Amino acid sequence: MLAAIDLFFLVSTMVKIVFFVMVVVMTLVAYTVYAERRFSAIIQDRVGPNRVGIPFTKISLAGLGQPIADGLKFLLKEDFTPKHVNTFYYWLAPALTMVPALMSAAVVPFGSEMAIPFGDEIYRVPLVIADINVGPVFVFAITSLSVYGIVIAGWSSNSKYSFFGGVRSSSQMISYEICMGLSIIPVIMILGELNLTKIVEAQSANGWLLLPAWGNGLSMQSWLLLIPVIISFVIFTISIFAETNRLPFDLPECETELVAGYHTEYSSMKFALFFLGEYAAMIIGSGIIVTLFLGGWSLPFGLSEHLLANKGGFWGIITPLIHFGCFMSKVVAFLLFFIWVRWSIPRFRYDQLMRLGWVFFFEIALANIVLTAIIMVVLR
Amino acid sequence: MAIVVNRPKLSFLENLYFPGIIKGLIITIKHAFKSLRGETHVTMQYPEEKWDAHLPDYYRGAPTLVKDEHERERCVSCQLCEFICPPRAITITPGEIPKDDKWGKVEKAPKAFEIDMIRCIYCGLCEEVCPEQAIYLRKDYAITGTSRAEMVHDKEKLYEIGGVRTGLVNKWNELK
């Protein structure tokens, strides 16, 4: 029985979980909040947090200590539970928003396969936590669970603002889930693959979907397919905005109408968990956009293929690290885009949001599938 | 009577909504780059940058006592400032100058002179009322302390901030 357990697999998976989810995503969450504050500040001709640096010194490092100070503040604040709430669900809700966001990180490939020489054996570690064959489907299944956290928070808070926030969130999620799912069907049709690792490998060899400039990508078909790919890219990105409750679709927590929406009654670390969940979802969302449309960890212009061709001990470790850096820089660029959009575009009205989801994107995504199929059949 | 405001007719491009979004994005990124290049006037970073050089002559900062060119305390303890002070921040304990002193004919000088900077409202009435031009509002504005006692400026502190002002009142000079 014991022999059946692959100890190396277990350990390497644990290390990957701790490294990617705990270290990378969590740190990135903290620093996305910081980036959000600094970026919004420079957009609005302000300065932003630039004071907190190394404690007890006057070194401010342009405010890079701010996220740590914020986290500490959240931990030290009074954890207040109002009398009128349903305590069990009130405590459950923050975890329910945060867990799905982190869980969907499991299928995102963040680097190419690592080959670690150990003794005379070479251990191969794919840099993805769970290399499963249902990548995007798994992501949709898990991320749509996060709506439960929001709805339960809104309902258990027993306050009209929270309740409205929860209700809005659920209807928003339902209307955007559909066009989000439909919008990536063209991608799956073109690549013929549901495994995210293989999707990235195919794009690494034959050109990213949005930049087919090398390998087999230099064909008439790929360039014509750019039209449906761009359409599905736009729809998918906008749906991710709606899915993560980011402005311009942050109706569940719009400050002007609903105080703070579903987390009105929350304080201290429970509030921070909602915050963490929102930003983690944003990071994973950008990770998935990058994986599907921008070639995941691969370097542009087939450079990854050259790197992967280098076999031998030393390269087996360096190459995945370079690819990891490439993936992270793409994700960070996307996060900055998220922030940029948030501070440029005003919030949609509720009926506009519904109209956009059901009347426009749903139909466009459907037509897009047909268009892709036609192009693929005609130019086979 | 109801006033009908017609909705503006939108062109096809405006109806598409995307050009508007892109225009907005360009505007914000322009602001961002301007800020990054340091071309935008942003808030002054206070403790590092200060506005002291731009303070106008009539700026009313902390009230202080001044001495004259002979190192004589100008204050003669007439207590007019104490009486006019609206928040009653000033407390003076008058003292006598002995007859055989060089400034014996001035007769009085403050034994203690205290201004409670927690109470002071920087109105400048003390400066206005002083017949000896002994009390002045200087340009110091960052008056801080960690206790109430520390915020009370005594005579020594007041002279330290105030310093010397020459040639304003000449009635006590030898020649007169």
Coordinates of C-alpha atoms in Angstrom, one line a residue:
Chain A
M1 CA 0.0 0.0 0.0
L2 CA 2.7 2.4 1.0
A3 CA 4.7 1.7 -2.1
A4 CA 1.8 2.9 -4.2
I5 CA 2.2 6.4 -2.8
D6 CA 4.6 8.4 -4.9
L7 CA 6.5 10.2 -2.2
F8 CA 8.3 12.4 -4.7
F9 CA 5.1 13.5 -6.3
L10 CA 3.5 14.3 -2.9
V11 CA 6.5 16.4 -1.8
S12 CA 6.9 18.2 -5.1
T13 CA 3.2 19.0 -5.2
M14 CA 3.3 20.3 -1.6
V15 CA 6.2 22.5 -2.5
K16 CA 4.5 23.8 -5.6
I17 CA 1.3 24.6 -3.6
V18 CA 3.2 26.4 -0.9
F19 CA 5.4 28.2 -3.4
F20 CA 2.8 29.3 -6.0
V21 CA -0.4 29.8 -3.9
M22 CA 1.1 31.0 -0.6
V23 CA 4.3 32.7 -1.6
V24 CA 3.7 34.0 -5.2
V25 CA -0.1 34.7 -5.2
M26 CA -0.3 36.0 -1.7
T27 CA 2.6 38.4 -2.1
L28 CA 1.3 39.4 -5.4
V29 CA -2.1 40.2 -3.8
A30 CA -0.5 42.4 -1.2
Y31 CA 1.6 44.2 -3.9
T32 CA -1.4 44.5 -6.3
V33 CA -3.2 46.5 -3.6
Y34 CA -0.1 48.7 -3.3
A35 CA 0.2 49.0 -7.1
E36 CA -3.5 49.9 -7.2
R37 CA -3.0 52.7 -4.8
R38 CA 0.1 54.0 -6.4
F39 CA -1.2 53.7 -10.0
S40 CA -4.5 55.3 -9.1
A41 CA -2.6 58.1 -7.4
I42 CA -0.4 58.9 -10.4
I43 CA -3.5 58.7 -12.7
Q44 CA -5.3 61.2 -10.5
D45 CA -2.2 63.5 -10.1
R46 CA -1.6 62.5 -6.5
V47 CA 1.3 60.8 -4.7
G48 CA -0.1 57.7 -3.0
P49 CA 1.4 55.8 -0.1
N50 CA 5.1 56.5 -0.3
R51 CA 6.1 56.5 3.4
V52 CA 6.2 53.1 4.9
G53 CA 9.5 51.3 4.4
I54 CA 11.8 49.5 6.8
P55 CA 10.3 49.9 10.3
F56 CA 12.2 52.1 12.9
T57 CA 14.3 53.6 10.2
K58 CA 13.8 56.6 7.9
I59 CA 14.2 54.5 4.8
S60 CA 10.9 54.6 2.9
L61 CA 11.7 52.5 -0.3
A62 CA 8.9 54.4 -2.1
G63 CA 6.3 52.9 0.3
L64 CA 7.0 49.3 -0.4
G65 CA 6.4 48.4 3.3
Q66 CA 2.8 49.6 3.0
P67 CA 1.2 46.1 2.3
I68 CA 2.9 44.6 5.3
A69 CA 1.7 47.5 7.5
D70 CA -1.8 47.0 6.1
G71 CA -1.8 43.3 6.8
L72 CA -0.6 43.9 10.3
K73 CA -3.4 46.5 10.8
F74 CA -6.0 44.0 9.6
L75 CA -4.8 41.4 12.1
L76 CA -4.8 43.8 15.0
K77 CA -8.2 45.4 14.4
E78 CA -11.1 44.5 16.5
D79 CA -12.9 41.5 15.0
F80 CA -16.5 42.7 15.5
T81 CA -19.5 40.5 14.9
P82 CA -22.7 42.5 15.0
K83 CA -25.6 41.1 17.1
H84 CA -28.1 40.9 14.3
V85 CA -26.2 38.5 12.0
N86 CA -26.5 34.8 11.5
T87 CA -23.2 33.9 13.1
F88 CA -22.4 30.6 11.4
Y89 CA -22.9 31.9 7.8
Y90 CA -21.4 35.2 8.7
W91 CA -18.1 33.4 9.7
L92 CA -18.3 31.0 6.8
A93 CA -18.7 33.6 4.0
P94 CA -15.2 35.1 3.9
A95 CA -13.6 31.7 3.6
L96 CA -16.0 30.8 0.8
T97 CA -15.0 33.8 -1.3
M98 CA -11.3 33.3 -0.7
V99 CA -10.9 29.5 -1.1
P100 CA -12.3 29.2 -4.7
A101 CA -10.1 32.0 -5.9
L102 CA -7.0 30.2 -4.6
M103 CA -8.2 26.8 -5.7
S104 CA -8.4 27.8 -9.3
A105 CA -4.7 28.5 -9.2
A106 CA -4.2 24.8 -9.2
V107 CA -4.5 24.3 -13.0
V108 CA -2.6 27.4 -14.2
P109 CA 0.8 26.4 -15.6
F110 CA 3.3 28.8 -14.4
G111 CA 6.4 27.5 -16.0
S112 CA 7.7 24.7 -18.3
E113 CA 8.7 21.3 -16.9
M114 CA 11.6 21.3 -14.5
A115 CA 14.2 18.5 -14.7
I116 CA 16.1 18.2 -11.5
P117 CA 19.2 16.0 -11.6
F118 CA 19.4 14.2 -8.3
G119 CA 21.9 11.4 -7.9
D120 CA 21.9 9.6 -11.3
E121 CA 18.2 10.0 -11.8
I122 CA 16.5 13.0 -13.3
Y123 CA 13.3 14.0 -11.6
R124 CA 10.7 15.8 -13.8
V125 CA 8.4 18.3 -12.2
P126 CA 5.8 20.0 -14.3
L127 CA 5.4 23.6 -13.0
V128 CA 1.6 23.3 -12.6
I129 CA 0.0 22.1 -9.4
A130 CA -2.6 19.8 -11.0
D131 CA -1.9 18.8 -14.6
I132 CA -5.5 17.8 -15.4
N133 CA -7.2 17.5 -18.7
V134 CA -10.2 19.8 -18.0
G135 CA -8.3 23.0 -17.3
P136 CA -10.7 25.8 -18.3
V137 CA -13.8 23.8 -17.3
F138 CA -12.3 23.3 -13.8
V139 CA -11.6 27.0 -13.6
F140 CA -15.2 27.9 -14.5
A141 CA -16.6 25.3 -12.1
I142 CA -14.5 26.7 -9.2
T143 CA -14.6 30.4 -9.8
S144 CA -18.4 30.4 -10.1
L145 CA -18.4 28.9 -6.5
S146 CA -17.1 32.2 -5.2
V147 CA -20.5 33.8 -5.7
Y148 CA -21.8 31.6 -2.8
G149 CA -19.4 33.4 -0.5
I150 CA -20.8 36.8 -1.6
V151 CA -24.4 35.7 -1.5
I152 CA -24.1 34.1 1.9
A153 CA -22.2 37.2 3.2
G154 CA -25.0 39.4 2.0
W155 CA -27.8 37.3 3.4
S156 CA -26.2 36.5 6.8
S157 CA -25.3 40.1 7.5
N158 CA -29.0 40.8 7.9
S159 CA -28.6 44.3 6.5
K160 CA -30.3 45.7 3.4
Y161 CA -27.1 47.0 1.8
S162 CA -25.4 43.7 2.2
F163 CA -28.5 41.9 0.9
F164 CA -28.7 44.0 -2.2
G165 CA -25.0 43.5 -2.8
G166 CA -25.4 39.7 -2.6
V167 CA -28.4 39.6 -4.9
R168 CA -26.7 41.8 -7.5
S169 CA -23.6 39.7 -7.4
S170 CA -25.5 36.5 -8.0
S171 CA -27.4 37.8 -11.0
Q172 CA -24.2 39.4 -12.4
M173 CA -22.3 36.2 -12.1
I174 CA -25.0 34.2 -13.8
S175 CA -25.2 36.6 -16.7
Y176 CA -21.4 36.7 -17.3
E177 CA -20.7 33.1 -16.7
I178 CA -22.4 32.1 -19.9
C179 CA -20.6 34.5 -22.3
M180 CA -17.4 33.7 -20.5
G181 CA -17.8 30.0 -21.2
L182 CA -18.9 30.6 -24.7
S183 CA -16.1 33.0 -25.5
I184 CA -13.4 30.5 -25.0
I185 CA -14.9 27.7 -27.1
P186 CA -13.2 29.2 -30.2
V187 CA -9.9 28.9 -28.4
I188 CA -10.5 25.3 -27.6
M189 CA -11.7 24.6 -31.1
I190 CA -8.5 26.1 -32.6
L191 CA -6.1 24.4 -30.2
G192 CA -8.1 21.2 -29.9
E193 CA -7.0 20.8 -26.3
L194 CA -8.4 21.3 -22.8
N195 CA -5.2 20.7 -20.9
L196 CA -3.8 24.1 -20.1
T197 CA -0.2 22.8 -20.1
K198 CA -0.6 21.5 -23.6
I199 CA -2.4 24.7 -24.7
V200 CA 0.7 26.7 -23.6
E201 CA 3.1 24.2 -25.2
A202 CA 1.2 24.4 -28.5
Q203 CA 1.3 28.2 -28.4
S204 CA 4.9 28.2 -27.5
A205 CA 5.7 26.2 -30.7
N206 CA 3.2 27.7 -33.1
G207 CA 2.7 31.3 -32.0
W208 CA 0.4 32.8 -29.4
L209 CA -3.2 33.0 -30.3
L210 CA -3.0 36.8 -30.3
L211 CA 0.4 36.9 -32.0
P212 CA 0.8 34.0 -34.5
A213 CA 4.2 35.2 -35.8
W214 CA 6.3 32.0 -35.8
G215 CA 6.1 28.2 -36.3
N216 CA 2.9 27.0 -37.9
G217 CA 1.3 30.3 -36.9
L218 CA 2.6 31.9 -40.0
S219 CA -0.3 30.6 -42.1
M220 CA -3.3 32.2 -43.7
Q221 CA -5.6 30.3 -41.4
S222 CA -4.0 31.6 -38.1
W223 CA -4.1 35.1 -39.3
L224 CA -7.7 34.9 -40.4
L225 CA -8.5 33.2 -37.1
L226 CA -7.2 36.3 -35.4
I227 CA -10.6 37.9 -35.9
P228 CA -12.6 35.5 -33.8
V229 CA -9.7 35.2 -31.3
I230 CA -9.7 39.0 -30.8
I231 CA -13.4 38.9 -30.3
S232 CA -13.3 36.1 -27.8
F233 CA -10.3 37.8 -26.1
V234 CA -12.3 41.0 -25.6
I235 CA -15.4 39.2 -24.3
F236 CA -13.4 36.9 -22.1
T237 CA -11.5 39.8 -20.6
I238 CA -14.6 41.8 -19.9
S239 CA -16.3 38.8 -18.4
I240 CA -13.3 38.3 -16.1
F241 CA -13.8 41.9 -15.0
A242 CA -17.4 41.1 -14.2
E243 CA -16.5 37.8 -12.6
T244 CA -14.0 39.4 -10.2
N245 CA -16.4 42.3 -9.3
R246 CA -13.9 44.8 -10.6
L247 CA -14.9 48.2 -11.8
P248 CA -16.7 49.0 -14.2
F249 CA -18.8 46.0 -13.0
D250 CA -18.4 46.3 -9.2
L251 CA -22.1 46.6 -8.6
P252 CA -22.1 44.2 -5.6
E253 CA -20.0 46.6 -3.6
C254 CA -20.7 50.0 -5.2
E255 CA -19.9 52.5 -2.5
T256 CA -22.2 55.2 -3.8
E257 CA -25.4 53.2 -3.4
L258 CA -24.7 50.3 -1.1
V259 CA -22.2 51.6 1.4
A260 CA -19.8 48.7 0.8
G261 CA -22.2 46.1 -0.6
Y262 CA -22.0 42.5 0.7
H263 CA -19.1 43.3 3.1
T264 CA -20.7 46.3 4.8
E265 CA -20.9 44.5 8.2
Y266 CA -17.5 43.0 8.1
S267 CA -14.4 44.2 9.9
S268 CA -10.8 43.3 10.5
M269 CA -9.4 40.0 9.1
K270 CA -12.8 38.8 7.8
F271 CA -13.0 41.9 5.6
A272 CA -9.4 41.3 4.6
L273 CA -10.4 37.8 3.4
F274 CA -12.9 39.3 1.0
F275 CA -10.3 41.7 -0.2
L276 CA -7.8 38.9 -0.6
G277 CA -10.3 36.8 -2.4
E278 CA -11.1 39.6 -4.9
Y279 CA -7.5 40.3 -5.7
A280 CA -6.6 36.6 -5.8
A281 CA -9.4 36.1 -8.3
M282 CA -8.0 39.0 -10.3
I283 CA -4.6 37.5 -10.4
I284 CA -5.8 34.0 -11.3
G285 CA -8.1 35.6 -13.9
S286 CA -5.2 37.4 -15.6
G287 CA -3.2 34.1 -15.3
I288 CA -5.9 32.3 -17.3
I289 CA -6.2 35.1 -19.9
V290 CA -2.4 35.0 -20.3
T291 CA -2.5 31.2 -20.5
L292 CA -5.2 31.0 -23.1
F293 CA -4.5 34.0 -25.4
L294 CA -0.9 35.2 -24.7
G295 CA 1.0 32.0 -24.6
G296 CA 1.3 31.5 -20.8
W297 CA 4.9 31.1 -19.8
S298 CA 6.3 31.0 -23.3
L299 CA 8.6 33.7 -24.6
P300 CA 7.6 35.4 -27.9
F301 CA 8.9 34.5 -31.4
G302 CA 9.7 30.9 -30.6
L303 CA 12.5 31.8 -28.2
S304 CA 11.1 29.2 -25.7
E305 CA 11.7 26.4 -28.3
H306 CA 15.4 27.4 -28.4
L307 CA 15.5 27.4 -24.6
L308 CA 13.7 24.1 -24.3
A309 CA 16.1 22.5 -26.9
N310 CA 19.0 23.0 -24.4
K311 CA 19.1 19.7 -22.5
G312 CA 21.4 18.9 -19.6
G313 CA 21.4 19.4 -15.9
F314 CA 21.9 23.1 -15.5
W315 CA 19.3 24.1 -18.2
G316 CA 16.6 21.9 -16.8
I317 CA 16.4 24.3 -13.9
I318 CA 17.2 27.6 -15.5
T319 CA 14.7 27.3 -18.4
P320 CA 11.6 26.9 -16.2
L321 CA 12.7 29.8 -14.1
I322 CA 13.0 32.0 -17.1
H323 CA 9.6 30.9 -18.2
F324 CA 8.2 31.5 -14.7
G325 CA 9.6 35.1 -14.9
C326 CA 8.0 35.5 -18.3
F327 CA 4.6 34.3 -17.0
M328 CA 4.8 36.6 -14.0
S329 CA 5.6 39.6 -16.1
K330 CA 2.7 38.9 -18.4
V331 CA 0.4 38.6 -15.4
V332 CA 1.7 41.7 -13.8
A333 CA 1.2 43.6 -17.0
F334 CA -2.4 42.4 -17.1
L335 CA -2.9 43.4 -13.5
L336 CA -1.8 46.9 -14.3
F337 CA -4.2 46.9 -17.2
F338 CA -7.0 45.9 -14.7
I339 CA -6.0 48.8 -12.4
W340 CA -5.8 51.2 -15.3
V341 CA -9.3 50.3 -16.5
R342 CA -10.7 50.6 -13.0
W343 CA -9.5 54.2 -12.6
S344 CA -10.6 55.2 -16.1
I345 CA -14.1 53.9 -16.6
P346 CA -17.2 54.8 -14.4
R347 CA -19.5 52.1 -13.1
F348 CA -22.2 50.7 -15.3
R349 CA -25.8 51.1 -14.4
Y350 CA -27.5 47.9 -13.4
D351 CA -29.7 47.5 -16.5
Q352 CA -26.8 48.4 -18.8
L353 CA -24.8 45.6 -17.2
M354 CA -27.5 43.1 -17.8
R355 CA -28.1 44.3 -21.3
L356 CA -24.4 44.0 -22.1
G357 CA -24.2 40.5 -20.7
W358 CA -27.4 39.0 -22.1
V359 CA -28.1 41.0 -25.3
F360 CA -24.6 41.7 -26.7
F361 CA -21.9 39.4 -25.4
F362 CA -24.0 36.3 -25.3
E363 CA -25.0 36.7 -29.0
I364 CA -21.6 37.8 -30.1
A365 CA -19.9 34.9 -28.4
L366 CA -22.4 32.5 -30.1
A367 CA -21.8 34.0 -33.5
N368 CA -18.1 33.9 -32.9
I369 CA -18.1 30.1 -32.5
V370 CA -19.9 29.8 -35.8
L371 CA -17.4 32.2 -37.4
T372 CA -14.5 30.2 -36.1
A373 CA -16.0 27.0 -37.4
I374 CA -16.5 28.4 -40.8
I375 CA -12.9 29.8 -41.0
M376 CA -11.5 26.5 -39.8
V377 CA -13.5 24.4 -42.3
V378 CA -12.9 26.7 -45.3
L379 CA -9.2 27.1 -44.8
R380 CA -8.4 23.6 -43.7
Chain B
M1 CA -44.5 73.2 -17.1
A2 CA -42.3 70.3 -17.9
I3 CA -39.1 71.1 -19.8
V4 CA -38.2 68.4 -22.3
V5 CA -34.5 67.8 -22.7
N6 CA -33.8 65.8 -25.8
R7 CA -31.3 63.1 -25.5
P8 CA -28.3 63.8 -27.7
K9 CA -28.2 61.8 -30.9
L10 CA -25.2 59.5 -30.8
S11 CA -23.3 58.6 -33.8
F12 CA -22.5 55.0 -34.7
L13 CA -19.0 55.2 -33.2
E14 CA -20.3 56.7 -30.0
N15 CA -22.9 53.9 -29.8
L16 CA -20.2 51.3 -30.1
Y17 CA -18.9 52.5 -26.8
F18 CA -15.4 51.1 -27.3
P19 CA -13.9 54.3 -28.9
G20 CA -15.1 56.2 -25.8
I21 CA -13.5 53.7 -23.5
I22 CA -10.2 53.9 -25.4
K23 CA -10.3 57.7 -25.3
G24 CA -10.7 57.6 -21.6
L25 CA -7.9 55.1 -21.1
I26 CA -5.6 57.4 -23.1
I27 CA -6.5 60.4 -21.0
T28 CA -5.7 58.5 -17.8
I29 CA -2.5 57.1 -19.0
K30 CA -1.4 60.5 -20.1
H31 CA -1.9 61.8 -16.6
A32 CA 0.0 58.8 -15.2
F33 CA 3.0 59.4 -17.4
K34 CA 2.9 63.1 -16.7
S35 CA 3.0 62.3 -13.0
L36 CA 5.8 59.9 -13.5
R37 CA 7.9 62.4 -15.3
G38 CA 7.3 64.8 -12.4
E39 CA 5.4 67.4 -14.6
T40 CA 2.4 67.5 -12.4
H41 CA 2.2 69.6 -9.3
V42 CA 1.4 67.2 -6.5
T43 CA 1.0 67.6 -2.8
M44 CA 4.0 69.0 -1.0
Q45 CA 5.9 66.2 0.9
Y46 CA 5.8 68.1 4.2
P47 CA 8.6 67.1 6.5
E48 CA 11.1 66.9 3.6
E49 CA 9.8 69.9 1.7
K50 CA 8.7 73.0 3.5
W51 CA 7.0 76.2 2.5
D52 CA 9.1 78.3 4.9
A53 CA 10.7 80.4 2.1
H54 CA 7.3 81.4 0.8
L55 CA 5.8 82.5 4.1
P56 CA 4.5 86.1 3.7
D57 CA 5.8 88.9 6.0
Y58 CA 2.5 89.1 7.7
Y59 CA 2.5 85.4 8.6
R60 CA 1.3 84.9 12.2
G61 CA 3.2 82.1 13.9
A62 CA 4.2 81.5 17.5
P63 CA 4.2 84.7 19.8
T64 CA 7.6 85.4 21.3
L65 CA 9.3 87.9 23.5
V66 CA 12.2 90.0 22.0
K67 CA 15.1 91.9 23.5
D68 CA 16.5 95.2 22.4
E69 CA 20.0 96.1 21.1
H70 CA 21.3 96.5 24.7
E71 CA 20.1 92.9 25.6
R72 CA 17.4 94.5 27.8
E73 CA 14.1 92.7 28.0
R74 CA 11.6 94.9 26.2
C75 CA 8.7 93.7 28.3
V76 CA 7.8 96.0 31.2
S77 CA 5.1 93.7 32.6
C78 CA 2.2 96.0 31.9
Q79 CA 0.0 92.9 31.4
L80 CA -1.9 94.5 28.5
C81 CA -1.3 91.4 26.4
E82 CA -2.5 89.2 29.3
F83 CA -5.7 91.1 29.5
I84 CA -6.4 91.3 25.8
C85 CA -5.5 87.7 25.0
P86 CA -8.9 86.1 23.9
P87 CA -8.1 82.5 25.0
R88 CA -6.2 83.7 28.1
A89 CA -3.1 81.9 27.0
I90 CA -0.6 84.4 28.6
T91 CA 0.3 84.5 32.3
I92 CA 2.7 87.2 33.5
T93 CA 4.2 87.4 37.0
P94 CA 5.5 91.0 37.2
G95 CA 8.7 91.7 39.0
E96 CA 10.6 94.9 40.0
I97 CA 13.9 96.1 38.6
P98 CA 16.0 97.5 41.5
K99 CA 16.5 101.3 41.6
D100 CA 20.3 101.1 41.3
D101 CA 20.2 98.9 38.2
K102 CA 21.3 100.3 34.8
W103 CA 17.7 100.1 33.7
G104 CA 16.3 101.2 37.0
K105 CA 14.0 103.8 35.5
V106 CA 12.1 101.1 33.5
E107 CA 10.9 99.9 37.0
K108 CA 9.4 96.6 36.0
A109 CA 10.2 93.4 34.1
P110 CA 8.5 90.1 34.0
K111 CA 9.6 87.6 36.7
A112 CA 7.9 84.9 34.7
F113 CA 6.2 85.0 31.4
E114 CA 4.3 82.0 30.1
I115 CA 2.3 81.4 26.9
D116 CA 0.3 78.3 26.8
M117 CA 0.6 77.2 23.2
I118 CA -2.3 74.8 23.5
R119 CA -4.6 77.8 24.1
C120 CA -2.9 80.3 21.8
I121 CA -5.0 81.0 18.7
Y122 CA -2.3 83.1 16.9
C123 CA -4.6 86.1 16.6
G124 CA -1.8 88.6 17.0
L125 CA -3.7 90.9 19.4
C126 CA -0.8 90.7 21.9
E127 CA 1.5 92.0 19.3
E128 CA -0.9 94.8 18.4
V129 CA -1.6 95.9 22.0
C130 CA 2.0 95.9 23.3
P131 CA 3.1 99.5 23.9
E132 CA 6.8 98.4 24.2
Q133 CA 6.8 96.3 21.0
A134 CA 8.1 93.5 23.2
I135 CA 5.9 90.6 21.9
Y136 CA 6.0 89.5 18.3
L137 CA 4.5 86.7 16.3
R138 CA 7.3 84.9 14.6
K139 CA 7.1 82.5 11.6
D140 CA 7.4 79.3 13.7
Y141 CA 4.4 77.1 13.1
A142 CA 5.4 73.6 14.1
I143 CA 4.9 73.9 17.8
T144 CA 4.8 70.4 19.2
G145 CA 5.2 68.6 22.5
T146 CA 4.5 65.3 24.1
S147 CA 2.9 66.8 27.3
R148 CA 0.8 69.7 28.3
A149 CA 3.6 71.1 30.4
E150 CA 5.9 71.0 27.4
M151 CA 3.5 73.1 25.4
V152 CA 3.7 76.0 27.8
H153 CA 6.5 78.3 26.6
D154 CA 8.3 80.0 29.5
K155 CA 10.3 83.1 29.4
E156 CA 13.6 81.4 28.5
K157 CA 12.0 79.6 25.5
L158 CA 10.2 82.8 24.4
Y159 CA 13.4 84.8 24.2
E160 CA 15.1 81.9 22.6
I161 CA 12.7 81.9 19.7
G162 CA 12.2 85.7 19.7
G163 CA 15.8 86.9 19.7
V164 CA 16.7 90.5 19.3
R165 CA 14.9 93.4 17.6
T166 CA 16.8 96.6 17.4
G167 CA 15.7 100.3 17.3
L168 CA 11.9 100.2 17.7
V169 CA 11.3 102.0 21.0
N170 CA 13.8 104.5 22.1
K171 CA 12.1 106.0 25.2
W172 CA 14.4 104.1 27.7
N173 CA 17.6 105.2 26.1
E174 CA 20.2 107.1 28.1
L175 CA 19.8 110.3 26.1
K176 CA 16.1 110.8 26.7

